[in-house]
């Protein structure tokens, strides 16, 4: 029986999340691919679940999709990132703040 992996932040190619997802598929794993935009490489072993992983509805959709399609979850790679862009001068000098 194939393992089931969830990978967040996996819609950009090239990228770490998409590379992990494609590697898992090449080793006969089934993968739930999550991101904000649909990747071009999904297929029978890789199902795309769109959305912002910070939202509970997206989290539930990912879990539901994995359970409904493959009946289990064997691993999670949380690769999604949240970045904050600003000028260096605007960042606090006190790293504890």
CSV table of C-alpha atoms in Angstrom, one decimal:
chain,number,residue,atom,x,y,z
A,1,UNK,CA,0.0,0.0,0.0
A,2,UNK,CA,1.4,3.4,-1.0
A,3,UNK,CA,2.1,6.0,1.7
A,4,UNK,CA,0.2,9.3,1.7
A,5,UNK,CA,2.0,12.6,2.1
A,6,UNK,CA,0.7,16.2,2.4
A,7,UNK,CA,2.9,19.0,1.1
A,8,UNK,CA,2.0,22.6,1.7
A,9,UNK,CA,3.6,25.4,-0.3
A,10,UNK,CA,4.0,23.1,-3.2
A,11,UNK,CA,2.5,24.9,-6.2
A,12,UNK,CA,5.6,26.9,-7.4
A,13,UNK,CA,7.9,25.1,-9.8
A,14,UNK,CA,10.8,25.0,-9.4
A,15,UNK,CA,10.5,25.1,-5.6
A,16,UNK,CA,11.2,22.9,-2.6
A,17,UNK,CA,7.5,21.9,-2.1
A,18,UNK,CA,7.1,20.9,-5.7
A,19,UNK,CA,10.4,19.0,-5.7
A,20,UNK,CA,9.4,17.1,-2.5
A,21,UNK,CA,6.0,16.3,-4.0
A,22,UNK,CA,7.5,15.0,-7.3
A,23,UNK,CA,10.1,13.0,-5.6
A,24,UNK,CA,7.5,11.3,-3.4
A,25,UNK,CA,5.3,10.5,-6.4
A,26,UNK,CA,8.4,9.0,-8.2
A,27,UNK,CA,8.7,6.7,-5.1
A,28,UNK,CA,5.1,5.6,-5.4
A,29,UNK,CA,3.7,7.8,-2.7
A,30,UNK,CA,0.3,9.5,-3.1
A,31,UNK,CA,0.6,13.3,-2.5
A,32,UNK,CA,-1.8,16.0,-1.5
A,33,UNK,CA,-0.3,19.2,-3.0
A,34,UNK,CA,-1.4,22.5,-1.4
A,35,UNK,CA,-0.7,26.0,-2.6
A,36,UNK,CA,-2.3,29.2,-3.8
A,37,UNK,CA,-2.0,28.4,-7.5
A,38,UNK,CA,-2.5,25.2,-9.3
A,39,UNK,CA,0.7,23.4,-10.4
A,40,UNK,CA,0.9,21.9,-13.9
A,41,UNK,CA,2.2,18.5,-12.9
A,42,UNK,CA,-0.5,16.9,-10.7
A,43,UNK,CA,-2.0,13.6,-11.7
A,44,UNK,CA,-3.3,10.3,-10.4
A,45,UNK,CA,-0.8,10.2,-7.5
A,46,UNK,CA,-0.8,14.0,-6.8
A,47,UNK,CA,-4.1,15.8,-6.0
A,48,UNK,CA,-4.1,19.6,-5.8
A,49,UNK,CA,-6.1,21.2,-2.9
A,50,UNK,CA,-6.0,25.0,-3.3
A,51,UNK,CA,-6.0,27.6,-0.6
A,52,UNK,CA,-4.2,29.4,2.2
A,53,UNK,CA,-2.9,26.9,4.7
A,54,UNK,CA,-3.5,29.5,7.5
A,55,UNK,CA,-7.2,29.1,7.0
A,56,UNK,CA,-8.9,26.3,8.9
A,57,UNK,CA,-11.2,25.6,5.9
A,58,UNK,CA,-8.1,24.8,3.8
A,59,UNK,CA,-6.6,22.6,6.5
A,60,UNK,CA,-9.8,20.6,6.7
A,61,UNK,CA,-10.1,20.3,2.9
A,62,UNK,CA,-6.6,18.9,2.7
A,63,UNK,CA,-7.2,16.3,5.4
A,64,UNK,CA,-10.6,15.4,4.0
A,65,UNK,CA,-9.2,15.0,0.5
A,66,UNK,CA,-6.4,12.7,1.8
A,67,UNK,CA,-8.8,10.6,3.9
A,68,UNK,CA,-11.5,10.4,1.2
A,69,UNK,CA,-9.0,9.4,-1.6
A,70,UNK,CA,-6.5,7.2,0.2
A,71,UNK,CA,-7.9,6.6,3.7
A,72,UNK,CA,-4.9,7.8,5.6
A,73,UNK,CA,-2.1,10.3,6.1
A,74,UNK,CA,1.5,9.1,6.7
A,75,UNK,CA,3.4,12.3,6.6
A,76,UNK,CA,3.3,16.1,6.3
A,77,UNK,CA,5.8,18.5,4.8
A,78,UNK,CA,4.9,22.0,5.9
A,79,UNK,CA,6.7,24.1,3.3
A,80,UNK,CA,4.3,27.0,3.1
A,81,UNK,CA,5.9,30.3,4.1
A,82,UNK,CA,4.6,33.7,5.2
A,83,UNK,CA,7.0,36.5,4.4
A,84,UNK,CA,7.0,40.1,5.5
A,85,UNK,CA,8.6,42.6,3.2
A,86,UNK,CA,9.9,46.0,4.3
A,87,UNK,CA,12.8,48.3,4.1
A,88,UNK,CA,15.7,47.3,6.4
A,89,UNK,CA,15.4,50.6,8.2
A,90,UNK,CA,11.8,49.8,9.2
A,91,UNK,CA,12.7,46.5,11.0
A,92,UNK,CA,13.2,46.7,14.8
A,93,UNK,CA,16.8,46.6,16.0
A,94,UNK,CA,15.7,44.7,19.1
A,95,UNK,CA,15.2,41.1,17.8
A,96,UNK,CA,13.1,40.3,20.7
A,97,UNK,CA,10.3,42.7,19.8
